[in-house]
Amino acid sequence: LEFNNLRFSLWDSLGSRYECCSPGYIKTVESRLSRDVSFEAFDLQTATSLLQSNGMLLVDLIMNQAILPGVGNIIKCEGLFGAALHPLRRGTSLSTEEAISLVTCLRDFAKRWFDNCKFSKDGAGMGCALPACYGRSVCTRCRAELLLIKEGERRRLTFFCPSCQIMASMALEPEPSRHRQQLPIGLM
């Protein structure tokens, strides 16, 4: 038990730490609940509208917890892969169909991940066999070499297939140029 700067902390016998939150923080979290990718009463229309109205790169936008709570790095990569969207596109470039597909793929993977962990013995495995692109070196769809980038404000690792997830403006170019941070996985 500890009181520090008006913060109350409690540790259990296993070392887990619990803290009390301010009512303002709880209210903020509750206001985002309908956009949490794991929430049953998910508001698809609001989530897709927020994505399409924001000019951020998708790699940052879909991990913004104020917009889509519950999306972590693996879910981000798998959702982008499932929707066949290039991670460096901007939210404002998404059509309604693309935004719906992205959110649906994010939610579907999050549910599969959660269910796998929930039903595995002691959380073992943690869904490691579930990702179709994250942590892999070859695309599970087309067998092309996956690329790994660290772009956007967060600079989180993003696995993607340059053949399946083509940047819209590059669709007609025969060979997209490689960005300095875009390397084949085998080289890292």
Short mmCIF file of C-alpha atoms in Angstrom, two decimals:
data_model
loop_
_atom_site.label_atom_id
_atom_site.label_comp_id
_atom_site.label_asym_id
_atom_site.label_seq_id
_atom_site.Cartn_x
_atom_site.Cartn_y
_atom_site.Cartn_z
CA LEU A 1 0.00 0.00 0.00
CA GLU A 2 1.44 3.39 -0.97
CA PHE A 3 0.25 7.00 -1.04
CA ASN A 4 2.31 9.20 -3.34
CA ASN A 5 1.33 12.63 -4.74
CA LEU A 6 -2.35 11.92 -4.07
CA ARG A 7 -2.07 8.59 -5.89
CA PHE A 8 -3.17 5.40 -4.22
CA SER A 9 -1.31 2.24 -5.29
CA LEU A 10 -1.86 -1.33 -4.19
CA TRP A 11 0.24 -4.41 -4.96
CA ASP A 12 -0.98 -7.98 -4.69
CA SER A 13 1.09 -10.99 -3.62
CA LEU A 14 2.12 -11.67 -7.25
CA GLY A 15 3.53 -8.18 -7.72
CA SER A 16 0.70 -6.75 -9.82
CA ARG A 17 0.09 -3.07 -9.23
CA TYR A 18 -3.31 -1.40 -9.12
CA GLU A 19 -3.98 2.34 -9.08
CA CYS A 20 -7.07 4.46 -8.66
CA CYS A 21 -7.92 6.72 -11.57
CA SER A 22 -9.44 10.16 -11.53
CA PRO A 23 -13.12 10.43 -12.45
CA GLY A 24 -12.09 12.58 -15.44
CA TYR A 25 -9.89 9.82 -16.82
CA ILE A 26 -12.64 7.23 -16.34
CA LYS A 27 -15.10 9.51 -18.17
CA THR A 28 -12.64 9.90 -21.08
CA VAL A 29 -12.15 6.15 -21.37
CA GLU A 30 -15.90 5.51 -21.21
CA SER A 31 -16.50 8.07 -23.98
CA ARG A 32 -14.24 6.03 -26.30
CA LEU A 33 -15.75 2.66 -25.47
CA SER A 34 -18.02 2.51 -28.53
CA ARG A 35 -14.90 2.73 -30.74
CA ASP A 36 -12.90 0.07 -28.87
CA VAL A 37 -12.18 -2.68 -31.41
CA SER A 38 -13.06 -5.35 -28.83
CA PHE A 39 -16.35 -3.79 -27.70
CA GLU A 40 -19.48 -5.73 -28.70
CA ALA A 41 -21.56 -2.59 -29.34
CA PHE A 42 -18.89 -1.11 -31.64
CA ASP A 43 -19.88 2.03 -33.59
CA LEU A 44 -18.60 1.24 -37.10
CA GLN A 45 -19.96 4.43 -38.66
CA THR A 46 -18.23 6.76 -36.17
CA ALA A 47 -14.96 4.81 -36.34
CA THR A 48 -14.81 4.83 -40.15
CA SER A 49 -15.78 8.51 -40.27
CA LEU A 50 -12.97 9.39 -37.84
CA LEU A 51 -10.46 7.45 -39.94
CA GLN A 52 -11.53 9.10 -43.21
CA SER A 53 -11.49 12.62 -41.76
CA ASN A 54 -7.94 12.39 -40.39
CA GLY A 55 -4.81 13.08 -42.46
CA MET A 56 -2.45 11.01 -40.30
CA LEU A 57 -0.57 8.04 -41.73
CA LEU A 58 -2.48 4.80 -41.19
CA VAL A 59 0.44 3.39 -39.14
CA ASP A 60 -0.21 6.13 -36.54
CA LEU A 61 -3.91 6.72 -37.03
CA ILE A 62 -5.15 3.23 -36.25
CA MET A 63 -2.97 3.01 -33.13
CA ASN A 64 -4.28 6.33 -31.82
CA GLN A 65 -6.19 5.20 -28.73
CA ALA A 66 -8.39 8.32 -28.83
CA ILE A 67 -9.69 7.15 -32.23
CA LEU A 68 -9.56 3.32 -32.12
CA PRO A 69 -8.91 2.10 -28.57
CA GLY A 70 -7.59 -1.43 -28.29
CA VAL A 71 -5.42 -1.50 -31.42
CA GLY A 72 -1.84 -2.54 -30.69
CA ASN A 73 1.06 -3.07 -33.06
CA ILE A 74 0.28 -6.66 -34.07
CA ILE A 75 -3.42 -5.90 -34.57
CA LYS A 76 -2.39 -2.85 -36.66
CA CYS A 77 -0.19 -4.92 -38.99
CA GLU A 78 -2.77 -7.69 -39.35
CA GLY A 79 -5.65 -5.29 -39.98
CA LEU A 80 -3.74 -3.43 -42.69
CA PHE A 81 -2.70 -6.74 -44.27
CA GLY A 82 -6.23 -8.14 -44.11
CA ALA A 83 -7.65 -5.01 -45.75
CA ALA A 84 -4.75 -4.93 -48.29
CA LEU A 85 -3.94 -1.32 -47.40
CA HIS A 86 -0.45 0.19 -47.56
CA PRO A 87 0.60 1.38 -44.09
CA LEU A 88 1.85 4.77 -45.34
CA ARG A 89 -1.48 5.86 -46.78
CA ARG A 90 -3.33 8.65 -45.04
CA GLY A 91 -6.74 8.28 -43.47
CA THR A 92 -8.19 10.92 -45.78
CA SER A 93 -7.24 8.76 -48.80
CA LEU A 94 -9.52 5.90 -47.73
CA SER A 95 -12.77 5.25 -49.53
CA THR A 96 -15.74 4.30 -47.38
CA GLU A 97 -15.34 0.66 -48.48
CA GLU A 98 -11.63 0.67 -47.56
CA ALA A 99 -12.30 2.24 -44.15
CA ILE A 100 -15.02 -0.33 -43.41
CA SER A 101 -12.75 -3.16 -44.56
CA LEU A 102 -9.88 -1.91 -42.39
CA VAL A 103 -11.99 -1.59 -39.25
CA THR A 104 -13.60 -4.97 -39.89
CA CYS A 105 -10.18 -6.64 -40.32
CA LEU A 106 -8.85 -4.95 -37.16
CA ARG A 107 -11.86 -6.14 -35.16
CA ASP A 108 -11.80 -9.67 -36.61
CA PHE A 109 -8.12 -10.17 -35.81
CA ALA A 110 -8.49 -8.65 -32.32
CA LYS A 111 -11.33 -11.09 -31.58
CA ARG A 112 -9.39 -14.10 -32.90
CA TRP A 113 -6.35 -13.02 -30.85
CA PHE A 114 -8.43 -12.54 -27.69
CA ASP A 115 -10.27 -15.85 -28.15
CA ASN A 116 -7.03 -17.72 -28.75
CA CYS A 117 -5.46 -16.32 -25.59
CA LYS A 118 -8.66 -16.83 -23.58
CA PHE A 119 -8.89 -20.50 -24.47
CA SER A 120 -5.19 -21.36 -24.32
CA LYS A 121 -3.77 -22.91 -21.20
CA ASP A 122 -2.52 -20.08 -18.95
CA GLY A 123 -2.43 -17.73 -21.96
CA ALA A 124 0.29 -19.90 -23.47
CA GLY A 125 0.95 -19.37 -27.14
CA MET A 126 -0.62 -15.92 -26.99
CA GLY A 127 -1.77 -16.27 -30.59
CA CYS A 128 1.70 -16.56 -32.11
CA ALA A 129 0.41 -18.74 -34.97
CA LEU A 130 -2.42 -16.33 -35.80
CA PRO A 131 -0.59 -13.47 -37.57
CA ALA A 132 -0.59 -13.70 -41.36
CA CYS A 133 2.14 -11.07 -41.76
CA TYR A 134 3.46 -9.86 -38.39
CA GLY A 135 6.83 -11.46 -37.64
CA ARG A 136 6.91 -13.33 -40.92
CA SER A 137 9.36 -12.97 -43.80
CA VAL A 138 7.15 -14.20 -46.64
CA CYS A 139 3.60 -13.14 -47.55
CA THR A 140 1.04 -15.82 -46.72
CA ARG A 141 -1.04 -14.74 -49.76
CA CYS A 142 1.37 -14.22 -52.65
CA ARG A 143 4.67 -15.58 -51.24
CA ALA A 144 6.45 -12.24 -51.90
CA GLU A 145 9.10 -11.09 -49.44
CA LEU A 146 7.54 -8.99 -46.68
CA LEU A 147 9.05 -5.62 -45.80
CA LEU A 148 9.57 -4.07 -42.40
CA ILE A 149 9.35 -0.32 -41.84
CA LYS A 150 9.57 2.01 -38.85
CA GLU A 151 7.69 5.08 -40.01
CA GLY A 152 5.25 7.60 -38.60
CA GLU A 153 5.36 9.44 -35.30
CA ARG A 154 5.47 6.28 -33.21
CA ARG A 155 8.04 4.53 -35.46
CA ARG A 156 6.66 1.13 -34.46
CA LEU A 157 7.66 -1.93 -36.50
CA THR A 158 5.24 -2.49 -39.37
CA PHE A 159 5.34 -5.65 -41.47
CA PHE A 160 3.66 -5.44 -44.88
CA CYS A 161 3.59 -6.99 -48.33
CA PRO A 162 4.67 -4.64 -51.13
CA SER A 163 2.72 -6.77 -53.63
CA CYS A 164 -0.58 -7.12 -51.76
CA GLN A 165 -0.58 -3.74 -49.99
CA ILE A 166 0.20 -1.36 -52.83
CA MET A 167 0.23 2.40 -52.26
CA ALA A 168 -2.66 3.81 -54.34
CA SER A 169 -0.40 6.27 -56.20
CA MET A 170 2.06 3.46 -57.01
CA ALA A 171 -0.49 1.07 -58.46
CA LEU A 172 0.55 1.76 -62.06
CA GLU A 173 4.31 1.85 -61.47
CA PRO A 174 6.05 -1.43 -62.38
CA GLU A 175 8.61 -1.30 -59.53
CA PRO A 176 7.94 0.90 -56.48
CA SER A 177 11.04 2.62 -55.17
CA ARG A 178 12.24 1.52 -51.74
CA HIS A 179 12.19 4.00 -48.94
CA ARG A 180 15.39 4.14 -46.90
CA GLN A 181 13.57 2.59 -43.90
CA GLN A 182 11.86 -0.06 -46.01
CA LEU A 183 14.04 -3.18 -45.92
CA PRO A 184 13.48 -6.84 -46.70
CA ILE A 185 13.05 -8.71 -43.44
CA GLY A 186 16.01 -10.98 -44.19
CA LEU A 187 18.37 -7.97 -44.00
CA MET A 188 17.37 -6.87 -40.51
#
